[in-house]
Coordinates of C-alpha atoms in Angstrom, one line a residue:
M1 CA -20.4 -4.9 23.9
L2 CA -19.7 -7.6 26.5
P3 CA -16.3 -9.3 26.2
A4 CA -17.9 -12.7 25.4
E5 CA -19.5 -11.2 22.3
L6 CA -16.3 -9.7 20.9
P7 CA -15.1 -10.9 17.5
P8 CA -12.2 -13.3 17.6
E9 CA -9.0 -11.5 18.5
S10 CA -6.4 -11.0 15.8
R11 CA -3.4 -13.1 15.6
P12 CA 0.0 -12.6 14.0
A13 CA -0.6 -12.5 10.2
S14 CA 0.6 -15.6 8.3
P15 CA 2.8 -14.9 5.3
S16 CA 0.1 -15.3 2.7
H17 CA -2.5 -13.5 4.8
A18 CA -0.1 -10.6 5.4
V19 CA 0.6 -10.2 1.7
R20 CA -3.1 -10.3 0.8
Q21 CA -4.3 -8.0 3.5
F22 CA -1.4 -5.5 2.9
A23 CA -2.3 -5.5 -0.8
R24 CA -5.9 -4.8 0.1
L25 CA -4.9 -2.0 2.4
A26 CA -2.1 -0.3 0.4
L27 CA -2.8 -0.9 -3.3
P28 CA -5.8 1.5 -3.4
Y29 CA -3.1 4.2 -3.4
W30 CA -3.0 3.7 -7.2
K31 CA -6.7 4.4 -7.3
S32 CA -6.7 7.5 -5.1
E33 CA -7.7 11.0 -6.2
R34 CA -4.1 11.6 -7.5
R35 CA -4.1 8.4 -9.6
W36 CA -3.1 10.0 -12.8
R37 CA 0.1 11.5 -11.5
I38 CA 0.8 8.3 -9.5
G39 CA 0.2 6.2 -12.6
G40 CA 2.4 8.4 -14.7
M41 CA 5.3 8.2 -12.2
T42 CA 4.8 4.4 -12.0
L43 CA 4.9 4.1 -15.8
L44 CA 8.0 6.2 -15.9
F45 CA 9.5 4.0 -13.1
L46 CA 8.9 0.9 -15.3
L47 CA 10.3 2.5 -18.4
L48 CA 13.5 3.5 -16.6
T49 CA 13.8 0.0 -15.3
I50 CA 13.5 -1.3 -18.9
G51 CA 16.2 1.3 -19.8
Q52 CA 18.5 -0.1 -17.2
V53 CA 18.0 -3.6 -18.6
V54 CA 18.7 -2.4 -22.2
L55 CA 21.9 -0.8 -21.0
V56 CA 23.0 -3.9 -19.2
M57 CA 22.4 -6.0 -22.4
W58 CA 24.2 -3.4 -24.5
T59 CA 27.2 -3.7 -22.1
S60 CA 27.2 -7.4 -22.6
Y61 CA 27.6 -7.0 -26.3
W62 CA 30.2 -4.3 -25.8
N63 CA 32.1 -6.6 -23.5
R64 CA 32.3 -9.3 -26.3
A65 CA 33.4 -6.7 -28.8
F66 CA 36.0 -5.3 -26.4
F67 CA 37.7 -8.6 -25.7
D68 CA 37.6 -9.6 -29.4
A69 CA 39.4 -6.3 -30.2
L70 CA 42.0 -7.2 -27.6
E71 CA 42.4 -10.7 -29.0
A72 CA 42.8 -9.2 -32.5
R73 CA 45.3 -6.6 -31.2
S74 CA 43.3 -3.9 -33.2
L75 CA 44.0 -0.4 -31.9
D76 CA 41.2 1.2 -34.0
A77 CA 38.6 -1.3 -32.8
L78 CA 39.8 -0.8 -29.2
L79 CA 39.4 3.0 -29.5
Q80 CA 36.0 2.6 -31.0
Q81 CA 35.0 0.4 -28.1
I82 CA 36.3 3.0 -25.6
L83 CA 34.1 5.6 -27.2
T84 CA 31.1 3.3 -27.1
F85 CA 31.7 2.5 -23.5
T86 CA 31.8 6.3 -22.7
L87 CA 28.3 6.6 -24.2
I88 CA 27.0 3.6 -22.3
L89 CA 28.5 5.0 -19.1
A90 CA 26.9 8.4 -19.6
L91 CA 23.5 6.9 -20.3
T92 CA 23.8 4.5 -17.4
M93 CA 24.6 7.4 -15.0
A94 CA 21.7 9.5 -16.3
V95 CA 19.1 6.6 -16.2
T96 CA 20.3 5.5 -12.7
A97 CA 20.0 9.0 -11.2
W98 CA 16.6 9.6 -12.8
H99 CA 15.4 6.1 -11.7
M100 CA 16.5 6.7 -8.1
H101 CA 14.6 10.0 -8.0
V102 CA 11.4 8.5 -9.3
K103 CA 11.8 5.5 -7.0
R104 CA 12.2 7.6 -3.9
W105 CA 9.3 9.8 -4.9
L106 CA 7.0 6.7 -5.1
Q107 CA 8.3 5.4 -1.8
L108 CA 7.7 8.7 0.0
D109 CA 4.4 9.4 -1.6
W110 CA 3.0 5.9 -0.9
R111 CA 4.2 6.1 2.6
R112 CA 2.5 9.6 3.0
W113 CA -0.8 8.2 1.7
L114 CA -0.8 5.1 3.8
T115 CA 0.3 6.9 7.0
A116 CA -2.4 9.5 6.5
N117 CA -5.0 6.7 6.2
L118 CA -3.8 4.8 9.2
V119 CA -3.5 7.9 11.4
D120 CA -7.0 8.9 10.3
Q121 CA -8.3 5.4 11.3
W122 CA -6.3 5.5 14.5
M123 CA -7.6 8.9 15.5
T124 CA -11.2 8.2 14.5
R125 CA -13.8 7.2 17.1
S126 CA -11.1 7.1 19.8
H127 CA -9.5 4.0 18.4
H128 CA -6.1 5.2 19.8
Y129 CA -7.6 5.0 23.3
R130 CA -9.9 1.9 23.0
L131 CA -7.2 -0.3 21.4
Q132 CA -5.7 -0.8 24.8
F133 CA -8.8 -2.6 26.0
I134 CA -9.0 -5.3 23.4
K135 CA -6.7 -8.2 22.8
G136 CA -4.7 -8.5 19.6
E137 CA -1.4 -7.8 17.8
H138 CA -1.5 -4.0 18.1
D139 CA 1.2 -3.2 20.6
N140 CA 3.1 0.1 20.0
P141 CA 0.8 1.4 17.3
D142 CA 2.9 4.6 17.0
Q143 CA 5.9 2.5 16.0
R144 CA 3.8 0.5 13.5
I145 CA 2.6 3.7 11.9
A146 CA 6.0 5.6 12.0
E147 CA 8.4 2.8 11.3
D148 CA 6.7 -0.3 10.0
I149 CA 4.8 1.7 7.3
R150 CA 8.1 3.2 6.2
I151 CA 9.8 -0.3 5.9
A152 CA 6.7 -1.8 4.2
T153 CA 6.4 0.8 1.6
E154 CA 10.1 1.4 0.9
A155 CA 10.8 -2.3 0.7
A156 CA 7.8 -3.1 -1.4
V157 CA 8.8 -0.5 -4.1
S158 CA 12.4 -1.8 -3.9
L159 CA 11.5 -5.4 -4.1
A160 CA 9.0 -4.7 -7.0
H161 CA 11.8 -3.0 -8.9
S162 CA 14.4 -5.7 -8.3
L163 CA 12.0 -8.4 -9.2
T164 CA 10.9 -6.7 -12.5
Y165 CA 14.6 -6.0 -13.3
S166 CA 15.5 -9.6 -12.6
L167 CA 12.7 -11.0 -14.8
L168 CA 13.6 -8.7 -17.7
V169 CA 17.4 -9.4 -17.3
G170 CA 16.7 -13.1 -17.1
W171 CA 14.5 -13.1 -20.2
G172 CA 17.1 -11.0 -22.2
F173 CA 20.2 -13.0 -21.1
I174 CA 18.6 -16.4 -21.8
A175 CA 18.6 -15.5 -25.5
I176 CA 22.2 -14.1 -25.3
L177 CA 23.6 -17.1 -23.4
A178 CA 21.8 -19.6 -25.7
E179 CA 23.2 -17.7 -28.8
V180 CA 26.8 -17.5 -27.5
S181 CA 27.3 -20.8 -25.8
G182 CA 25.8 -22.9 -28.6
S183 CA 25.4 -26.6 -28.1
A184 CA 27.4 -29.2 -26.1
P185 CA 27.7 -32.9 -27.1
I186 CA 26.6 -35.6 -24.7
P187 CA 29.6 -37.8 -23.9
G188 CA 29.3 -41.2 -25.6
S189 CA 26.6 -40.0 -27.9
E190 CA 26.1 -38.0 -31.2
L191 CA 23.4 -35.9 -29.6
E192 CA 23.9 -32.4 -28.5
V193 CA 22.3 -30.2 -25.8
P194 CA 21.3 -26.8 -27.3
G195 CA 21.8 -23.9 -25.0
Y196 CA 23.4 -26.1 -22.4
M197 CA 24.7 -23.2 -20.3
V198 CA 21.1 -21.9 -20.0
L199 CA 20.2 -25.2 -18.4
L200 CA 23.2 -25.0 -16.1
A201 CA 22.3 -21.5 -15.0
F202 CA 18.8 -22.7 -14.1
A203 CA 20.2 -25.7 -12.2
Y204 CA 22.8 -23.5 -10.4
A205 CA 20.2 -20.9 -9.4
G206 CA 17.5 -23.5 -8.6
G207 CA 19.8 -25.5 -6.3
G208 CA 21.0 -22.3 -4.6
A209 CA 17.4 -21.0 -4.1
T210 CA 16.3 -24.3 -2.5
I211 CA 19.2 -24.4 -0.1
G212 CA 18.9 -20.6 0.6
Y213 CA 15.2 -21.0 1.4
L214 CA 15.8 -23.8 3.8
L215 CA 18.6 -21.9 5.5
G216 CA 16.6 -18.6 5.6
R217 CA 13.4 -19.8 7.2
P218 CA 14.7 -19.3 10.8
L219 CA 15.7 -15.8 9.8
V220 CA 12.1 -14.8 9.1
R221 CA 11.0 -15.8 12.6
A222 CA 14.1 -14.3 14.3
T223 CA 13.6 -11.0 12.4
N224 CA 9.9 -10.8 13.4
R225 CA 10.7 -11.4 17.1
L226 CA 13.6 -8.9 17.1
Q227 CA 11.5 -6.1 15.6
S228 CA 8.8 -6.6 18.3
L229 CA 11.5 -6.6 21.1
E230 CA 13.1 -3.4 19.7
A231 CA 9.7 -1.7 19.6
N232 CA 9.1 -2.6 23.2
L233 CA 12.4 -1.1 24.3
R234 CA 11.8 2.1 22.4
F235 CA 8.3 2.4 23.9
S236 CA 9.5 1.9 27.5
L237 CA 12.3 4.5 27.1
A238 CA 9.8 7.0 25.6
R239 CA 7.4 6.4 28.4
A240 CA 10.2 7.0 31.0
R241 CA 11.0 10.3 29.3
E242 CA 7.3 11.4 29.3
N243 CA 7.0 10.6 33.0
A244 CA 10.5 11.8 34.1
E245 CA 9.2 14.1 36.8
A246 CA 7.0 11.4 38.5
I247 CA 9.9 8.9 38.3
A248 CA 12.3 11.4 39.8
L249 CA 9.9 12.4 42.7
T250 CA 9.3 8.7 43.6
H251 CA 13.0 7.8 43.1
G252 CA 12.0 5.2 40.7
E253 CA 15.2 5.4 38.6
R254 CA 16.4 2.1 40.0
M255 CA 13.3 0.2 38.8
E256 CA 13.4 2.0 35.4
R257 CA 17.1 1.0 34.9
R258 CA 16.3 -2.5 35.9
G259 CA 13.4 -2.7 33.5
A260 CA 15.4 -1.1 30.7
V261 CA 18.2 -3.6 31.3
Q262 CA 15.8 -6.5 31.2
R263 CA 14.2 -5.3 28.0
F264 CA 17.6 -4.8 26.4
G265 CA 18.5 -8.3 27.5
D266 CA 15.5 -9.5 25.6
V267 CA 16.7 -7.5 22.6
A268 CA 20.2 -9.0 22.9
R269 CA 18.8 -12.5 23.0
G270 CA 16.6 -11.7 19.9
W271 CA 19.7 -10.3 18.2
N272 CA 21.7 -13.4 18.9
R273 CA 18.9 -15.6 17.5
Q274 CA 19.0 -13.5 14.4
T275 CA 22.8 -13.7 14.2
L276 CA 22.6 -17.5 14.4
A277 CA 19.9 -17.5 11.7
Y278 CA 22.2 -15.2 9.5
L279 CA 25.2 -17.5 9.9
G280 CA 24.0 -20.3 7.7
I281 CA 22.5 -18.0 5.0
V282 CA 25.6 -15.7 4.9
S283 CA 28.0 -18.6 4.7
F284 CA 26.1 -20.2 1.8
S285 CA 25.6 -16.9 0.0
T286 CA 29.3 -16.1 0.2
A287 CA 30.3 -19.4 -1.4
Y288 CA 27.5 -19.2 -3.9
G289 CA 28.5 -15.6 -5.0
N290 CA 32.2 -16.3 -5.2
L291 CA 31.7 -19.4 -7.3
M292 CA 29.3 -17.7 -9.7
P293 CA 31.8 -15.8 -11.9
I294 CA 34.3 -18.7 -12.1
F295 CA 31.8 -21.5 -12.7
P296 CA 30.7 -20.5 -16.3
I297 CA 34.4 -19.9 -17.4
L298 CA 35.3 -23.4 -16.2
V299 CA 32.3 -24.8 -18.1
A300 CA 33.0 -22.9 -21.3
A301 CA 36.8 -23.2 -21.2
P302 CA 36.9 -26.4 -23.3
Q303 CA 35.0 -24.7 -26.2
F304 CA 37.5 -21.8 -26.0
I305 CA 40.5 -24.1 -26.1
A306 CA 39.0 -26.0 -29.0
G307 CA 38.5 -22.7 -30.9
A308 CA 34.8 -22.9 -30.9
L309 CA 34.6 -19.6 -28.9
T310 CA 36.5 -16.4 -29.2
L311 CA 37.9 -14.7 -26.1
G312 CA 35.0 -12.2 -26.4
G313 CA 32.5 -15.0 -26.7
L314 CA 34.0 -16.7 -23.6
M315 CA 33.7 -13.5 -21.6
Q316 CA 30.2 -12.7 -22.8
S317 CA 29.0 -16.2 -22.1
A318 CA 30.5 -16.0 -18.6
Q319 CA 28.9 -12.6 -18.0
A320 CA 25.6 -13.7 -19.4
F321 CA 25.6 -16.8 -17.2
E322 CA 26.4 -14.6 -14.2
R323 CA 23.6 -12.2 -15.0
L324 CA 21.1 -14.9 -15.6
A325 CA 22.0 -16.8 -12.5
S326 CA 21.8 -13.6 -10.5
A327 CA 18.4 -12.9 -11.9
L328 CA 17.2 -16.4 -11.0
S329 CA 18.8 -16.0 -7.6
W330 CA 16.5 -13.1 -6.7
P331 CA 14.7 -15.0 -3.9
I332 CA 18.1 -15.8 -2.2
D333 CA 19.5 -12.3 -2.6
K334 CA 16.4 -10.6 -1.3
L335 CA 15.6 -13.1 1.5
G336 CA 16.5 -10.7 4.3
E337 CA 14.6 -7.8 2.8
I338 CA 11.6 -10.0 2.1
A339 CA 11.6 -11.2 5.7
M340 CA 11.8 -7.6 7.0
W341 CA 9.0 -6.4 4.6
R342 CA 6.8 -9.3 5.5
T343 CA 7.3 -8.7 9.2
S344 CA 6.5 -4.9 8.9
A345 CA 3.6 -5.5 6.6
G346 CA 2.2 -8.0 9.0
R347 CA 2.5 -5.5 11.9
V348 CA 0.7 -2.9 9.9
V349 CA -2.0 -5.3 8.8
N350 CA -2.6 -6.5 12.4
L351 CA -3.0 -2.9 13.6
H352 CA -5.5 -2.1 10.8
E353 CA -7.5 -5.3 11.4
D354 CA -7.8 -4.7 15.2
M355 CA -9.1 -1.2 14.4
L356 CA -11.6 -2.7 12.1
R357 CA -12.6 -5.0 15.0
L358 CA -13.5 -1.9 16.9
D359 CA -15.7 -0.8 14.1
V360 CA -17.3 -4.3 14.1
I361 CA -17.9 -3.9 17.8
D362 CA -19.5 -0.5 17.3
G363 CA -21.9 -1.7 14.6
A364 CA -22.7 -5.2 15.8
S365 CA -25.9 -4.9 17.8
E366 CA -27.9 -1.9 19.1
T367 CA -28.3 -3.6 22.5
A368 CA -24.8 -5.0 22.8
Q369 CA -23.0 -1.8 23.6
V370 CA -23.4 1.8 24.8
R371 CA -24.7 3.8 21.9
I372 CA -24.2 7.5 21.5
G373 CA -27.0 9.4 19.8
Y374 CA -28.2 13.0 19.5
T375 CA -31.5 14.7 20.3
T376 CA -32.9 18.0 19.1
R377 CA -34.0 18.8 22.6
P378 CA -31.7 21.0 24.8
E379 CA -30.9 18.2 27.2
L380 CA -28.7 15.2 28.0
H381 CA -30.7 12.0 28.3
L382 CA -29.3 8.7 29.6
Q383 CA -31.7 5.8 28.7
G384 CA -31.3 2.5 30.5
L385 CA -27.6 2.9 30.8
T386 CA -25.7 -0.1 32.0
L387 CA -21.9 0.0 32.3
V388 CA -19.5 -2.9 32.8
T389 CA -15.8 -3.2 33.0
P390 CA -13.9 -4.6 30.0
G391 CA -13.8 -7.8 31.9
G392 CA -17.6 -7.9 32.3
E393 CA -18.0 -6.8 36.0
P394 CA -21.1 -4.6 36.4
L395 CA -20.7 -1.0 37.4
I396 CA -24.0 0.7 36.7
R397 CA -27.4 -0.9 35.9
N398 CA -30.3 0.7 34.1
L399 CA -29.5 4.4 34.9
D400 CA -32.1 6.8 33.5
L401 CA -31.2 10.5 33.8
R402 CA -32.2 13.8 32.1
V403 CA -30.1 16.9 32.5
R404 CA -31.7 20.1 31.2
R405 CA -29.9 22.9 29.6
G406 CA -28.3 25.1 32.3
E407 CA -28.4 22.5 35.0
R408 CA -25.4 21.7 37.1
I409 CA -25.0 18.2 38.4
L410 CA -22.4 16.9 40.9
I411 CA -21.5 13.2 40.6
V412 CA -19.8 11.5 43.5
G413 CA -19.3 8.0 44.8
D414 CA -17.2 5.0 43.7
A415 CA -14.3 6.5 41.6
H416 CA -14.3 3.6 39.1
V417 CA -18.1 4.0 38.5
T418 CA -18.1 7.7 38.2
L419 CA -15.0 7.7 35.8
A420 CA -16.7 5.0 33.7
L421 CA -19.8 7.2 33.4
F422 CA -17.6 10.2 32.4
K423 CA -15.9 8.2 29.7
A424 CA -19.1 6.7 28.5
V425 CA -20.7 10.1 27.8
A426 CA -17.5 11.0 26.0
G427 CA -17.8 7.9 23.8
L428 CA -14.7 6.2 25.2
W429 CA -16.5 3.4 27.2
P430 CA -18.6 1.1 24.9
W431 CA -18.8 -1.7 27.4
G432 CA -22.4 -2.1 28.5
S433 CA -25.7 -1.2 27.0
G434 CA -28.2 1.6 26.8
K435 CA -28.2 4.9 25.0
I436 CA -26.7 8.3 25.7
N437 CA -28.4 11.2 23.8
L438 CA -26.4 14.3 23.5
P439 CA -27.8 17.7 22.6
E440 CA -27.4 18.2 18.8
G441 CA -25.6 21.2 17.5
Q442 CA -24.3 22.3 20.9
E443 CA -20.6 22.3 21.7
V444 CA -19.6 19.7 24.4
A445 CA -16.3 19.9 26.3
F446 CA -14.7 17.2 28.4
L447 CA -11.9 18.1 30.9
P448 CA -10.0 15.1 32.2
Q449 CA -8.1 15.2 35.5
R450 CA -4.7 15.5 33.7
P451 CA -5.1 17.7 30.7
F452 CA -3.3 17.3 27.5
L453 CA -1.1 20.3 26.7
P454 CA 0.7 20.2 23.3
A455 CA 4.4 21.0 23.2
S456 CA 3.7 24.3 21.3
T457 CA 3.1 28.0 22.1
L458 CA 0.9 28.8 25.0
R459 CA -1.5 30.4 22.6
T460 CA -1.9 27.1 20.8
V461 CA -2.3 25.2 24.0
L462 CA -5.0 27.6 25.2
C463 CA -7.0 27.4 22.0
Y464 CA -6.6 23.6 21.6
P465 CA -8.3 21.8 19.9
H466 CA -9.2 24.8 17.8
P467 CA -6.6 26.8 15.7
P468 CA -5.2 29.9 17.5
E469 CA -6.5 32.2 14.7
R470 CA -10.0 31.6 15.9
Y471 CA -9.6 33.8 19.0
A472 CA -8.5 37.3 19.6
T473 CA -5.6 38.0 21.9
P474 CA -7.7 40.1 24.5
D475 CA -10.0 37.1 24.8
L476 CA -7.0 34.9 25.7
Y477 CA -5.9 37.4 28.3
R478 CA -9.3 37.4 29.8
A479 CA -9.5 33.6 29.9
L480 CA -6.1 33.4 31.7
E481 CA -7.3 36.0 34.2
C482 CA -10.6 34.1 34.9
A483 CA -8.6 30.9 35.5
G484 CA -6.3 32.7 37.9
I485 CA -3.1 32.3 35.8
D486 CA -2.8 35.7 34.3
W487 CA 0.9 35.6 35.2
L488 CA 1.3 33.4 32.1
A489 CA 0.0 36.1 29.8
P490 CA 3.5 37.4 28.9
R491 CA 4.5 33.9 27.7
L492 CA 1.5 33.6 25.3
D493 CA 3.7 33.2 22.2
E494 CA 6.4 31.2 24.0
A495 CA 6.8 27.5 23.0
D496 CA 7.6 25.0 25.7
D497 CA 6.7 21.5 27.0
W498 CA 4.0 22.7 29.3
N499 CA 3.2 19.3 30.7
H500 CA 6.6 19.3 32.3
V501 CA 7.2 23.0 32.8
L502 CA 4.0 23.7 34.8
P503 CA 2.9 22.0 38.0
L504 CA -0.4 20.0 37.9
R505 CA -2.3 22.8 39.6
A506 CA -1.3 25.3 36.9
Q507 CA -2.0 22.7 34.2
Q508 CA -5.6 22.3 35.5
R509 CA -6.0 26.0 35.6
L510 CA -4.9 26.2 32.0
S511 CA -7.4 23.5 31.2
T512 CA -10.2 25.5 32.8
A513 CA -9.0 28.7 31.0
R514 CA -10.0 26.9 27.8
L515 CA -13.6 26.9 29.1
F516 CA -13.6 30.6 29.6
L517 CA -12.1 31.1 26.1
Q518 CA -14.1 28.6 24.1
R519 CA -17.4 28.8 26.1
P520 CA -18.9 25.4 25.3
A521 CA -22.6 24.9 26.1
W522 CA -22.0 21.6 27.9
V523 CA -19.1 20.9 30.2
F524 CA -18.1 17.6 31.8
L525 CA -15.4 17.7 34.4
E526 CA -13.4 14.7 35.9
D527 CA -11.7 15.9 39.1
T528 CA -10.4 18.8 37.1
T529 CA -9.7 20.9 40.2
D530 CA -8.5 18.2 42.6
A531 CA -5.0 19.8 42.7
F532 CA -6.5 23.1 43.9
D533 CA -6.9 24.1 47.5
P534 CA -10.6 24.5 48.7
K535 CA -10.6 28.2 48.2
G536 CA -9.2 27.8 44.7
E537 CA -11.9 25.3 43.8
A538 CA -14.6 27.6 45.1
R539 CA -13.2 30.5 43.2
I540 CA -13.1 28.6 39.9
M541 CA -16.7 27.5 40.4
E542 CA -17.8 31.1 41.1
M543 CA -16.1 32.3 38.0
L544 CA -17.7 29.5 35.9
H545 CA -21.1 30.5 37.2
H546 CA -20.4 34.2 36.7
E547 CA -18.9 34.0 33.2
M548 CA -21.2 31.3 31.8
P549 CA -24.5 31.3 33.7
D550 CA -26.2 29.3 31.0
M551 CA -23.6 26.5 30.8
S552 CA -24.7 23.0 31.6
L553 CA -22.1 21.4 34.0
L554 CA -21.6 17.8 35.1
S555 CA -18.7 17.4 37.5
V556 CA -17.2 14.1 38.7
M557 CA -15.6 14.8 42.1
R558 CA -14.2 12.8 44.9
H559 CA -15.8 15.0 47.6
S560 CA -19.0 16.9 48.1
G561 CA -17.4 20.1 49.5
L562 CA -18.7 22.2 46.5
A563 CA -22.2 20.7 46.5
H564 CA -23.8 24.1 47.1
F565 CA -22.7 25.2 43.6
F566 CA -24.9 22.5 41.9
H567 CA -28.6 22.0 41.4
R568 CA -28.4 18.2 42.0
R569 CA -26.1 15.7 43.5
I570 CA -25.9 12.1 42.1
E571 CA -24.2 9.5 44.2
L572 CA -23.2 6.3 42.4
H573 CA -21.9 3.1 44.2
R574 CA -21.3 -0.5 43.4
G575 CA -23.4 -3.0 45.4
S576 CA -21.8 -4.2 48.6
T577 CA -22.5 -7.8 48.0
D578 CA -22.2 -8.8 44.3
G579 CA -20.4 -5.8 42.9
A580 CA -23.4 -4.4 41.0
A581 CA -24.3 -0.8 41.0
E582 CA -27.5 0.4 42.6
A583 CA -30.6 0.2 40.4
S584 CA -31.0 4.0 40.4
P585 CA -28.9 7.0 41.4
V586 CA -29.5 8.8 44.7
L587 CA -30.6 12.3 43.8
A588 CA -30.1 15.0 46.4
P589 CA -32.5 17.9 46.6
A590 CA -31.7 20.8 44.5
A591 CA -29.5 23.4 46.2
P592 CA -31.2 26.7 47.0
S593 CA -30.7 29.2 44.2
A594 CA -29.2 31.7 46.6
E595 CA -26.3 29.3 47.3
L596 CA -25.3 29.0 43.7
G597 CA -23.4 32.3 43.8
R598 CA -21.3 31.5 46.8

């Protein structure tokens, strides 16, 4: 698809949009194939939360009876209350421990489900590669999957529990506070205000929530910015670690240090912004929290002095006021956690939506992008293939080409053009139009210039992307021998970071060894032997022809020194005037069959 036809790029999710989209993305967890177990654990989680609330209310009534026993100086009543408290304490410990276990199970299981879905989407249709070519809020997708999903799921369960708990506590203590505090007369009038402390609790919490919301708004923006800056710093350091050898050989440590210092400077400035945002909300929260246990006692003290309240009633009303106000203050207390959840949920949503955009691009119009199809005929067929850069610059125009089974094609010319063709056949380059028909039911292998070697045993690396159990050990030895790296055979079951342990030439030989082991019907090479010396390149080509004479081979090379190993030579160039590719490839005559064995 041409860039002008792309769907609108994604933008940072607004608060309401992030909530809606995250719910649409994550809530199907409760409808998944394990929904009965998940539903049972969720119900148990709710029942345990209700149990916590019941125990808190029981403690409130115990508190009243305890202080009344103290006021009555009754030793028997006091001992009875001690035994009651022991029972309450034991039940509270059991319910809390069980509740924590169920809560952490839900957090982990939800995270596992959502991570699996996002990773599956990320690794489908080369989204992990193609994301870098579209605009949008999807930087550091690995951090979004590993860290932001963790925060979003853990915080969501925690916030859901605390909100449910606060609502139940608030509902329960409204009745308790109204019952204990009674009515208060209006000065200068015979009228009384029933449950006046309930109204005061609502006013106290409402005023606090309003002020806290106003003071906390800058915190949301500062937290969002800081998380992005932290992710950028982690990514840059991880990238330096992955390219340590190249950095050391080019003596690029100074530039890497400079870049790391600059990025940490950005983090420090983001941290300071968050600190300033925290100052107002923390100062207010401190005053709000310290005043809460004292305020209801001061309000109810006249009733106690007048004898309308017992000491137990006074303490219960103070505790009920504090519990109710705390429940009503949930938005203030959880402001920081809500901000962190919303930020992480928004980052996950943006990544998901940008991957959906790639699906929209793939299914938009049959003529708007390069389409990959399959044919029952034993051939590769490029039909009217036009390739452009992601910016819209033409590379190839109307290329028609058929490659029959067993043919060997050498592709040379402009490196950008030949590489785009290699990626287009692999399904990684959708920019352009036309159709690529691959042979159906025949294994196709693509070998890039720099192979991917997992940090695992050499056996696993050699069999990749297939499981090592698929191949017998003698076959692995033979593949290493054909690739000229049989000296690695004793290390077959040794695990190491082969991308850093082996030089590029050995890595490329290990990549070609996969061909001798897996024996695909069609092979596409992208400068896979450019680190070899000329004799080494010729030897590999001879072995490929000898071991797999029926293999179809298309090789992108920067030189034509091995042209005698191929049936045809295709030369691709951009136009010298307007940057467009030539209308058709230049096909060299087929090499004499006698030369193929050289």
